[in-house]
């Protein structure tokens, strides 16, 4: 075994891995984190998909593009005249890159602060034995290190359409979608899931004509139906063309001539979509490239995900796995929570992740956010429930903002009044959902929220009013 021995080695420095490493170090373990992501000039860029080509850059571009849309379309409503409005895409992308770099540097700082040893390179399993696990690091650092415990947090990669590999020029994954150098005249997207809607919104706001082709007949099937319908109405009004129930056929990359997509529409008619760029956002696949799981007999499922139990234990003793590379929702905060929980379990504590209260947010405009069960899930499970909704149209702060689309919806147990789900489509839904998460963690009833004093005027009053609506006693609607 190498003389570089650690209590805990984390492979992967995304939100799952870097947070796991920090928590392990806080708990007193001699901890290392290996991450191979690098900048264009080869420097370490920890933070994984989330920081480099996911959550952070997409939110930076969503904000910039929303500002552009507001300046062009909505400032006039406030009596602000804008003339000579112009777009500098290079500067917008540069700002996004600077935001990413702040986050990369922040993580390197946090490693130092918490005394986590950082290795910039790829981690591959060599062997496992009674003394622990041996890992080969290759890249900027080249050495073999050993660990008593290993936490695998190697994340996921974009799924390509068969026969249409990503070239990141014409056929784009999330990576290329975040650095298109000029606004395409026509942009196509395959998949109207989270990435399809967020990236479609960015480029539509900046002037692209956007068409999204979705295989399923239902829009946002996992979202509460009433909320999904409201969102679909808003997106369609904004000019996003969303075709549901299509079957995508041959995708041709025509170089400088763009991309053509042959597909069959919901009526069974053969169609062709010709676009300048195509974003393929049809889900992600767990990533174990270069990890050499076979070297220690680590078991993967048929999707390539590392098999873990409820506590994130793999089949190999003291090898744990978290985040996108294992089952469950592919969300940064889910990965983080698993990272913290595993570090605490290694320390003999009772780390816990409550999968029933993981919030989801889609950062479109209006934003969509939810926690807990949807109305259709409750119906399918035969649970007796009460529903209460409150529209932002009746909320003073939303009117002042000029953003009255959408509603807050509460679902509560018919007998006990316990909150079973909260669903929001509307302004700042991403922030408003936290109150619902706290309420559900504390097993609150709808009445509990209805009786809590909420600041006026605030969007959160819509949350209180939706809770009141469960008992049919809204005050402002
Ligand atoms: P990752 O973030 O993928 O990190 C894995 C890291 O491991 C990478 O740095 C990789 O280089 C490294 N690695 C892999 N193999 C090795 C190896 N053998 N050796 C060394 N290093 C290795 N989630 C949200 O919650 N909110 C959002 O707003 C959101 N927006 C998103 C937007 C987009 C466009 C995309 C694509 C995803 C978004 N997600 C969002 C999902 C989120 O990014 C992931 O759920 C999250 O990054 C998963 O974290 P992770 O730590 O499991 O893996
Ligand atoms: P997704 O699972 O959200 O959506 C994929 C969509 O593509 C689905 O609607 C699916 O029916 C459709 N689809 C699949 N195959 C298809 C085909 N052959 N033809 C047409 N449609 C097809 O996946 P997406 O958008 O790629 O995002 C991946 C994951 O990244 C998300 O599930 C989420 O976990 C994470 N993410 C989270 C964000 C957030 O939290 N705000 C933002 C972006 C991504």
Coordinates of C-alpha atoms and ligand atoms in Angstrom, one line a residue:
X1 CA 0.0 0.0 0.0
X2 CA 1.0 3.6 -0.6
X3 CA 2.3 5.7 2.2
X4 CA -0.4 8.3 1.4
X5 CA -3.1 6.8 3.6
X6 CA -6.4 8.5 4.2
X7 CA -9.4 7.7 6.4
X8 CA -11.8 8.9 3.6
X9 CA -11.2 9.4 -0.1
X10 CA -13.9 10.9 -2.2
X11 CA -13.8 10.3 -5.9
X12 CA -15.5 13.1 -7.7
X13 CA -15.7 16.8 -6.6
X14 CA -19.2 17.7 -7.7
X15 CA -21.9 18.8 -5.1
X16 CA -22.1 15.3 -3.8
X17 CA -18.3 14.7 -3.5
X18 CA -17.0 18.0 -2.3
X19 CA -19.7 18.4 0.4
X20 CA -19.0 14.8 1.5
X21 CA -15.3 15.6 1.8
X22 CA -15.9 18.7 3.8
X23 CA -18.3 17.0 6.2
X24 CA -15.9 14.1 6.6
X25 CA -13.1 16.5 7.4
X26 CA -15.3 18.4 9.9
X27 CA -15.9 15.1 11.6
X28 CA -12.1 14.7 12.1
X29 CA -11.3 12.3 9.3
X30 CA -8.1 12.6 7.3
X31 CA -9.8 13.2 4.0
X32 CA -8.9 13.5 0.3
X33 CA -11.0 14.4 -2.7
X34 CA -10.0 13.5 -6.3
X35 CA -11.6 15.4 -9.2
X36 CA -10.6 15.5 -12.8
X37 CA -12.6 18.4 -14.2
X38 CA -10.3 21.1 -15.7
X39 CA -10.6 24.5 -17.3
X40 CA -9.6 25.1 -20.9
X41 CA -6.1 25.8 -19.7
X42 CA -5.9 22.7 -17.6
X43 CA -6.5 24.2 -14.2
X44 CA -8.6 22.3 -11.6
X45 CA -12.3 23.2 -11.8
X46 CA -14.0 21.3 -8.9
X47 CA -17.8 21.5 -8.6
X48 CA -18.7 18.9 -11.2
X49 CA -21.6 19.1 -13.6
X50 CA -23.5 21.4 -11.3
X51 CA -20.8 24.1 -11.1
X52 CA -19.3 23.8 -14.6
X53 CA -22.1 22.8 -17.0
X54 CA -25.2 22.6 -14.9
X55 CA -27.0 24.4 -12.1
X56 CA -24.7 27.4 -11.9
X57 CA -24.1 28.4 -15.5
X58 CA -27.7 27.7 -16.5
X59 CA -29.0 29.9 -13.7
X60 CA -26.5 32.7 -14.7
X61 CA -27.8 32.6 -18.3
X62 CA -31.4 32.3 -17.2
X63 CA -30.9 35.5 -15.2
X64 CA -29.1 37.4 -18.0
X65 CA -31.7 36.4 -20.6
X66 CA -34.5 37.3 -18.3
X67 CA -33.0 40.7 -17.8
X68 CA -32.8 41.1 -21.5
X69 CA -36.4 40.1 -22.0
X70 CA -37.5 42.4 -19.2
X71 CA -35.6 45.4 -20.7
X72 CA -37.1 44.7 -24.1
X73 CA -40.7 43.7 -23.2
X74 CA -41.6 44.7 -19.7
X75 CA -39.7 47.8 -18.6
X76 CA -42.1 49.9 -20.6
X77 CA -45.0 48.8 -18.4
X78 CA -43.1 50.5 -15.5
X79 CA -42.7 53.7 -17.5
X80 CA -39.1 53.0 -18.3
X81 CA -38.3 53.6 -22.0
X82 CA -35.3 51.6 -23.3
X83 CA -33.8 52.5 -26.7
X84 CA -30.9 51.0 -28.4
X85 CA -31.3 47.7 -26.6
X86 CA -28.6 45.3 -27.8
X87 CA -27.3 41.9 -27.0
X88 CA -23.6 41.1 -26.4
X89 CA -23.6 37.3 -26.3
X90 CA -19.9 37.1 -25.8
X91 CA -20.1 39.3 -22.7
X92 CA -23.1 37.4 -21.4
X93 CA -21.2 34.1 -21.8
X94 CA -18.1 35.7 -20.2
X95 CA -20.1 36.7 -17.1
X96 CA -21.5 33.2 -16.9
X97 CA -17.9 31.8 -17.0
X98 CA -16.8 34.3 -14.3
X99 CA -19.6 33.1 -12.0
X100 CA -18.5 29.5 -12.6
X101 CA -14.9 30.4 -11.8
X102 CA -16.0 32.0 -8.5
X103 CA -17.6 28.8 -7.6
X104 CA -14.6 26.6 -8.6
X105 CA -12.3 28.8 -6.6
X106 CA -14.7 28.8 -3.7
X107 CA -14.5 25.0 -3.5
X108 CA -10.7 25.0 -3.6
X109 CA -10.7 27.5 -0.8
X110 CA -13.2 25.4 1.2
X111 CA -10.9 22.4 0.7
X112 CA -8.0 24.3 2.2
X113 CA -10.1 25.8 5.0
X114 CA -11.3 22.3 6.0
X115 CA -7.9 20.6 5.4
X116 CA -9.2 18.3 2.7
X117 CA -6.3 17.1 0.5
X118 CA -7.2 17.8 -3.2
X119 CA -5.9 15.7 -6.0
X120 CA -6.5 17.0 -9.5
X121 CA -6.8 13.9 -11.7
X122 CA -8.8 10.8 -12.4
X123 CA -9.3 8.2 -9.6
X124 CA -9.4 4.6 -10.5
X125 CA -9.8 1.6 -8.2
X126 CA -6.7 -0.7 -8.1
X127 CA -7.7 -3.2 -5.4
X128 CA -9.4 -3.7 -2.1
X129 CA -8.1 -5.6 0.8
X130 CA -8.2 -6.0 4.6
X131 CA -6.2 -2.8 5.0
X132 CA -8.5 -0.7 2.8
X133 CA -8.8 0.4 -0.8
X134 CA -6.1 1.4 -3.2
X135 CA -6.8 4.1 -5.7
X136 CA -4.6 5.2 -8.6
X137 CA -4.7 8.9 -9.4
X138 CA -3.7 10.0 -12.9
X139 CA -3.6 13.4 -14.4
X140 CA -1.9 16.5 -12.9
X141 CA -1.2 14.3 -9.9
X142 CA 0.1 10.8 -10.5
X143 CA 0.2 8.5 -7.5
X144 CA -1.4 5.7 -5.6
X145 CA -3.3 6.5 -2.4
X146 CA -5.1 4.3 0.1
X147 CA -8.3 4.8 2.1
X148 CA -10.2 3.0 4.8
X149 CA -13.5 4.4 3.3
X150 CA -14.2 5.5 -0.3
X151 CA -17.1 7.6 -1.3
X152 CA -17.8 7.4 -5.1
X153 CA -19.5 10.6 -6.4
X154 CA -18.6 10.4 -10.1
X155 CA -21.9 12.0 -11.3
X156 CA -23.6 11.6 -14.7
X157 CA -23.3 12.5 -18.4
X158 CA -25.8 13.6 -21.0
X159 CA -27.6 10.9 -22.9
X160 CA -27.2 11.1 -26.7
X161 CA -29.8 10.1 -29.2
X162 CA -28.7 6.9 -31.0
X163 CA -26.9 7.8 -34.3
X164 CA -26.6 11.5 -33.4
X165 CA -23.4 12.0 -31.3
X166 CA -22.8 15.3 -29.6
X167 CA -20.4 17.4 -31.6
X168 CA -21.1 20.5 -29.3
X169 CA -21.2 22.6 -32.5
X170 CA -24.5 21.6 -34.1
X171 CA -25.8 18.8 -31.8
X172 CA -25.4 20.0 -28.3
X173 CA -25.5 18.5 -24.8
X174 CA -26.0 20.7 -21.8
X175 CA -22.3 21.6 -22.2
X176 CA -22.6 23.1 -25.7
X177 CA -26.0 24.5 -25.0
X178 CA -24.4 26.8 -22.4
X179 CA -21.9 28.2 -24.8
X180 CA -23.5 28.8 -28.2
X181 CA -21.5 31.7 -29.5
X182 CA -24.4 33.5 -31.3
X183 CA -28.1 33.3 -30.9
X184 CA -29.3 30.6 -33.4
X185 CA -32.1 31.7 -35.6
X186 CA -33.8 28.3 -35.2
X187 CA -33.2 26.1 -32.2
X188 CA -34.5 22.6 -31.8
X189 CA -34.6 20.7 -28.5
X190 CA -35.4 17.0 -28.0
X191 CA -37.0 16.4 -24.7
X192 CA -39.2 18.9 -22.8
X193 CA -37.9 18.0 -19.4
X194 CA -36.0 20.3 -17.0
X195 CA -33.0 21.1 -19.3
X196 CA -35.3 21.4 -22.4
X197 CA -37.4 24.0 -20.7
X198 CA -34.6 25.9 -19.0
X199 CA -32.3 26.1 -22.0
X200 CA -35.2 26.6 -24.4
X201 CA -36.2 29.6 -22.3
X202 CA -32.7 31.1 -22.3
X203 CA -32.3 31.0 -26.1
X204 CA -36.0 32.0 -26.8
X205 CA -35.6 35.1 -24.6
X206 CA -32.4 36.0 -26.6
X207 CA -34.3 35.8 -29.9
X208 CA -34.2 32.2 -31.2
X209 CA -37.2 30.5 -32.6
X210 CA -37.5 27.5 -30.4
X211 CA -39.2 24.1 -31.1
X212 CA -39.2 21.4 -28.5
X213 CA -40.0 17.8 -29.5
X214 CA -41.2 15.6 -26.6
X215 CA -41.7 11.9 -26.8
X216 CA -44.4 11.6 -24.1
X217 CA -48.0 12.6 -24.8
X218 CA -48.2 14.5 -21.5
X219 CA -46.3 17.8 -20.7
X220 CA -44.2 17.5 -17.5
X221 CA -45.8 14.2 -16.4
X222 CA -44.1 14.1 -13.0
X223 CA -45.5 17.6 -12.1
X224 CA -48.9 18.1 -10.6
X225 CA -51.3 18.2 -13.5
X226 CA -52.9 21.5 -12.7
X227 CA -49.5 23.2 -12.3
X228 CA -48.1 21.6 -15.5
X229 CA -51.2 22.9 -17.4
X230 CA -50.7 26.4 -16.1
X231 CA -47.0 26.3 -17.0
X232 CA -47.6 25.0 -20.5
X233 CA -50.1 27.8 -21.1
X234 CA -47.5 30.4 -20.0
X235 CA -44.6 28.8 -22.1
X236 CA -46.8 28.6 -25.2
X237 CA -47.9 32.3 -24.8
X238 CA -44.2 33.2 -24.6
X239 CA -43.6 31.5 -27.9
X240 CA -42.0 28.2 -27.0
X241 CA -43.3 25.7 -29.5
X242 CA -43.7 22.3 -27.7
X243 CA -44.8 19.3 -29.7
X244 CA -45.8 16.4 -27.5
X245 CA -46.2 12.7 -28.4
X246 CA -43.6 12.7 -31.2
X247 CA -41.4 9.9 -32.3
X248 CA -37.9 11.1 -33.3
X249 CA -36.4 9.4 -36.3
X250 CA -33.2 10.2 -38.2
X251 CA -31.2 13.2 -37.0
X252 CA -28.8 14.5 -39.7
X253 CA -25.9 16.8 -38.8
X254 CA -25.5 18.9 -42.0
X255 CA -22.4 20.8 -40.8
X256 CA -22.7 24.5 -41.7
X257 CA -26.3 23.8 -42.9
X258 CA -27.5 22.9 -39.4
X259 CA -29.4 19.9 -38.3
X260 CA -32.5 18.1 -39.7
X261 CA -34.7 15.9 -37.5
X262 CA -37.2 13.5 -39.0
X263 CA -40.0 12.7 -36.7
X264 CA -43.6 11.5 -36.6
X265 CA -46.0 13.8 -34.8
X266 CA -48.8 12.8 -32.4
X267 CA -51.2 12.3 -35.4
X268 CA -48.8 9.9 -37.0
X269 CA -47.7 12.3 -39.7
X270 CA -44.1 12.3 -41.0
X271 CA -42.5 15.7 -40.3
X272 CA -39.0 17.3 -40.6
X273 CA -37.6 20.0 -38.4
X274 CA -34.7 22.0 -39.8
X275 CA -32.8 24.0 -37.2
X276 CA -29.4 25.7 -36.9
X277 CA -28.6 24.0 -33.6
X278 CA -30.1 21.0 -31.8
X279 CA -30.0 20.5 -28.0
X280 CA -30.6 16.9 -26.9
X281 CA -31.9 16.9 -23.4
X282 CA -33.4 13.4 -23.0
X283 CA -32.0 12.6 -19.5
X284 CA -28.6 11.7 -18.1
X285 CA -26.7 8.4 -17.6
X286 CA -24.6 7.6 -14.5
X287 CA -20.9 8.0 -15.0
X288 CA -18.3 5.4 -14.0
X289 CA -15.9 6.1 -17.0
X290 CA -12.3 5.5 -15.8
X291 CA -13.3 4.5 -12.3
X292 CA -12.5 0.8 -12.9
X293 CA -15.3 -0.5 -10.7
X294 CA -14.4 -4.1 -11.9
X295 CA -11.1 -3.9 -10.1
X296 CA -12.8 -4.2 -6.8
X297 CA -16.0 -6.1 -8.0
X298 CA -18.2 -3.0 -7.5
X299 CA -21.7 -3.9 -8.8
X300 CA -23.5 -1.7 -11.3
X301 CA -27.2 -2.0 -12.5
X302 CA -28.3 -2.3 -16.1
X303 CA -28.3 1.6 -16.5
X304 CA -24.7 1.7 -15.3
X305 CA -25.6 3.2 -11.9
X306 CA -23.7 1.9 -8.9
X307 CA -26.0 -0.3 -6.8
X308 CA -26.5 1.0 -3.3
X309 CA -28.8 0.3 -0.4
X310 CA -30.9 2.9 1.5
X311 CA -27.7 4.0 3.3
X312 CA -25.6 4.5 0.1
X313 CA -23.6 1.3 0.9
X314 CA -22.3 -0.6 -2.2
X315 CA -21.7 -4.3 -2.3
X316 CA -18.0 -3.7 -1.3
X317 CA -17.5 -3.0 2.4
X318 CA -16.6 0.6 3.2
X319 CA -17.2 1.7 -0.4
X320 CA -20.1 4.1 -0.6
X321 CA -21.7 5.9 -3.5
X322 CA -23.8 9.0 -3.7
X323 CA -25.4 11.5 -6.1
X324 CA -26.1 11.1 -9.8
X325 CA -24.1 7.9 -10.1
X326 CA -26.7 6.1 -7.9
X327 CA -30.5 5.7 -7.9
X328 CA -32.9 8.6 -7.1
X329 CA -33.4 12.0 -8.5
X330 CA -30.4 13.6 -10.3
X331 CA -30.4 16.8 -8.2
X332 CA -27.4 18.7 -6.7
X333 CA -29.1 19.0 -3.3
X334 CA -30.0 15.3 -3.2
X335 CA -26.3 14.6 -3.9
X336 CA -25.2 17.0 -1.1
X337 CA -27.6 15.5 1.4
X338 CA -26.4 12.0 0.6
X339 CA -22.7 13.2 1.0
X340 CA -23.4 14.6 4.4
X341 CA -25.3 11.5 5.5
X342 CA -22.6 9.1 4.4
X343 CA -19.8 11.1 6.1
X344 CA -21.9 11.0 9.3
X345 CA -22.6 7.2 8.9
X346 CA -18.8 6.6 8.6
X347 CA -18.4 8.5 11.9
X348 CA -21.0 6.1 13.5
X349 CA -23.7 8.7 13.4
X350 CA -27.2 8.4 12.0
X351 CA -27.1 10.5 8.8
X352 CA -30.5 10.6 7.2
X353 CA -31.9 11.8 3.9
X354 CA -35.7 12.2 3.7
X355 CA -36.6 11.4 0.0
X356 CA -40.2 12.6 0.6
X357 CA -39.1 16.1 1.2
X358 CA -36.6 16.7 -1.6
X359 CA -37.8 19.9 -3.4
X360 CA -37.8 20.1 -7.2
X361 CA -37.4 23.4 -9.0
X362 CA -37.6 24.3 -12.7
X363 CA -36.1 27.7 -13.2
X364 CA -38.2 28.9 -16.0
X365 CA -40.4 32.0 -15.9
X366 CA -42.8 31.3 -14.3
X367 CA -40.7 29.1 -12.0
X368 CA -42.1 25.7 -11.1
X369 CA -41.4 24.2 -7.7
X370 CA -42.8 21.4 -5.7
X371 CA -42.3 19.0 -2.8
X372 CA -44.2 15.9 -1.8
X373 CA -47.0 14.2 -3.6
X374 CA -49.0 15.4 -6.6
X375 CA -52.7 15.3 -6.9
X376 CA -52.5 12.5 -9.4
X377 CA -50.2 10.4 -7.1
X378 CA -52.6 10.8 -4.2
X379 CA -55.6 9.8 -6.4
X380 CA -53.7 6.7 -7.6
X381 CA -52.8 5.7 -4.1
X382 CA -56.4 6.2 -2.9
X383 CA -55.4 8.8 -0.3
X384 CA -58.3 11.0 0.8
X385 CA -57.0 14.6 0.5
X386 CA -58.2 18.3 0.5
X387 CA -56.7 20.8 -2.0
X388 CA -56.4 24.5 -1.7
X389 CA -55.1 26.9 -4.3
X390 CA -54.4 30.6 -4.4
X391 CA -53.5 32.6 -7.5
X392 CA -50.7 35.1 -7.6
X393 CA -53.2 37.4 -9.5
X394 CA -54.7 38.1 -6.0
X395 CA -51.4 38.7 -4.3
X396 CA -50.4 42.4 -3.8
X397 CA -46.6 41.8 -4.1
X398 CA -47.0 39.9 -7.3
X399 CA -49.1 42.7 -8.8
X400 CA -46.4 45.2 -7.7
X401 CA -43.8 43.0 -9.4
X402 CA -45.9 42.8 -12.5
X403 CA -45.6 39.0 -12.4
X404 CA -49.0 37.5 -11.6
X405 CA -48.9 34.2 -13.5
X406 CA -49.6 31.0 -11.6
X407 CA -50.6 29.8 -8.2
X408 CA -49.7 28.0 -4.9
X409 CA -51.4 24.7 -4.3
X410 CA -51.6 22.8 -1.1
X411 CA -52.6 19.2 -0.7
X412 CA -53.4 18.0 2.8
X413 CA -54.7 14.8 4.3
X414 CA -58.5 14.9 4.5
X415 CA -58.6 13.6 8.1
X416 CA -55.4 14.9 9.8
X417 CA -54.8 18.0 7.7
X418 CA -51.1 17.0 7.4
X419 CA -49.5 18.6 4.3
X420 CA -48.9 16.0 1.7
X421 CA -47.6 18.1 -1.1
X422 CA -47.1 21.8 -2.1
X423 CA -46.9 22.8 -5.8
X424 CA -46.1 26.3 -7.0
X425 CA -46.0 27.8 -10.5
X426 CA -45.1 31.5 -10.4
X427 CA -42.6 34.1 -9.4
X428 CA -39.8 33.1 -7.0
X429 CA -41.3 29.6 -6.6
X430 CA -37.7 28.4 -6.0
X431 CA -37.5 30.4 -2.8
X432 CA -41.1 30.0 -1.7
X433 CA -40.9 26.2 -1.8
X434 CA -38.5 26.2 1.2
X435 CA -41.3 27.1 3.6
X436 CA -43.2 24.0 2.4
X437 CA -40.2 21.8 2.8
X438 CA -39.7 23.0 6.4
X439 CA -43.4 22.5 7.1
X440 CA -43.4 18.9 5.7
X441 CA -40.2 18.0 7.6
X442 CA -42.0 19.1 10.8
X443 CA -45.1 17.3 9.8
X444 CA -47.1 20.5 9.8
X445 CA -50.8 20.7 9.0
X446 CA -52.2 23.2 6.4
X447 CA -53.7 25.0 9.4
X448 CA -50.3 25.5 11.0
X449 CA -49.2 27.4 7.9
X450 CA -52.5 29.3 7.7
X451 CA -52.0 30.5 11.3
X452 CA -48.4 31.7 10.9
X453 CA -47.9 35.4 10.4
X454 CA -46.4 36.1 6.9
X455 CA -44.9 39.5 6.0
X456 CA -47.0 41.9 3.9
X457 CA -46.7 42.5 1.1
X458 CA -44.8 39.3 0.1
X459 CA -45.3 36.4 -2.3
X460 CA -45.2 34.1 0.7
X461 CA -48.7 35.4 1.6
X462 CA -49.9 33.3 -1.4
X463 CA -48.5 30.3 0.5
X464 CA -50.5 31.2 3.6
X465 CA -53.6 31.8 1.6
X466 CA -53.3 28.5 -0.3
X467 CA -53.1 26.8 3.2
X468 CA -56.2 28.7 4.2
X469 CA -57.8 27.6 0.9
X470 CA -57.5 24.0 2.1
X471 CA -60.2 24.9 4.6
X472 CA -62.0 27.1 2.1
X473 CA -61.4 30.3 4.0
X474 CA -59.0 32.5 1.9
X475 CA -59.1 36.1 3.0
X476 CA -58.0 37.8 -0.3
X477 CA -59.7 35.7 -2.9
Ligands
LIG1 P1 -21.3 15.7 -10.7 O1 -21.8 17.1 -10.4 O2 -21.6 15.2 -12.1 O3 -19.8 15.6 -10.3 C1 -19.0 14.5 -10.6 C2 -17.6 14.9 -10.6 O4 -16.8 13.8 -10.6 C3 -17.2 15.7 -11.9 O5 -16.4 16.8 -11.5 C4 -16.3 14.7 -12.7 O6 -15.3 15.3 -13.4 C5 -15.7 13.9 -11.5 N1 -15.3 12.5 -11.9 C6 -16.0 11.6 -12.5 N2 -15.3 10.4 -12.6 C7 -14.1 10.7 -11.9 C8 -13.0 9.9 -11.6 N3 -12.9 8.6 -12.0 N4 -11.9 10.5 -11.0 C9 -12.0 11.8 -10.6 N5 -13.1 12.6 -10.9 C10 -14.1 12.0 -11.5 N6 -29.6 20.1 -10.1 C11 -30.2 20.9 -9.2 O7 -30.4 20.5 -8.1 N7 -30.6 22.2 -9.5 C12 -30.3 22.7 -10.7 O8 -30.7 23.9 -11.0 C13 -29.7 21.9 -11.7 N8 -29.5 22.4 -12.9 C14 -28.9 21.6 -13.9 C15 -28.7 22.1 -15.1 C16 -28.1 21.3 -16.1 C17 -27.9 21.9 -17.5 C18 -27.6 20.0 -15.8 C19 -26.9 19.2 -16.8 C20 -27.8 19.5 -14.5 C21 -28.5 20.3 -13.5 N9 -28.7 19.8 -12.3 C22 -29.4 20.6 -11.3 C23 -28.3 18.5 -11.9 C24 -27.0 18.5 -11.1 O9 -26.0 19.2 -11.8 C25 -26.6 17.1 -10.7 O10 -27.6 16.4 -10.0 C26 -25.4 17.2 -9.7 O11 -24.3 17.8 -10.3 C27 -24.9 15.8 -9.3 O12 -23.8 15.9 -8.4 P2 -22.8 14.8 -8.3 O13 -21.8 15.2 -7.3 O14 -23.4 13.5 -8.1 O15 -22.0 14.7 -9.7
LIG2 P1 -35.4 15.0 -17.9 O1 -35.6 13.6 -17.5 O2 -35.9 16.1 -17.1 O3 -36.3 15.2 -19.3 C1 -36.0 14.4 -20.4 C2 -37.2 14.5 -21.3 O4 -36.9 13.9 -22.6 C3 -38.5 13.7 -20.8 O5 -39.6 14.5 -20.9 C4 -38.5 12.5 -21.7 O6 -39.9 12.1 -21.9 C5 -38.0 13.1 -23.0 N1 -37.4 12.1 -23.9 C6 -36.6 11.1 -23.6 N2 -36.2 10.4 -24.7 C7 -36.8 11.0 -25.7 C8 -36.8 10.8 -27.1 N3 -36.0 9.8 -27.7 N4 -37.5 11.7 -27.9 C9 -38.2 12.7 -27.4 N5 -38.2 12.9 -26.0 C10 -37.5 12.1 -25.2 O7 -33.9 15.1 -18.4 P2 -33.1 16.4 -18.8 O8 -33.9 17.6 -19.1 O9 -32.1 15.9 -19.8 O10 -32.3 16.7 -17.5 C11 -31.5 15.7 -16.8 C12 -31.6 15.8 -15.4 O11 -30.8 16.9 -14.9 C13 -33.0 16.1 -14.8 O12 -33.8 15.0 -14.7 C14 -32.7 16.7 -13.5 O13 -32.5 15.7 -12.6 C15 -31.4 17.4 -13.8 N6 -31.6 18.8 -13.9 C16 -32.2 19.5 -12.9 C17 -32.4 20.9 -13.0 C18 -33.1 21.6 -11.9 O14 -33.1 21.0 -10.8 N7 -33.6 22.8 -12.1 C19 -32.1 21.6 -14.3 C20 -31.6 20.8 -15.3 C21 -31.3 19.4 -15.1

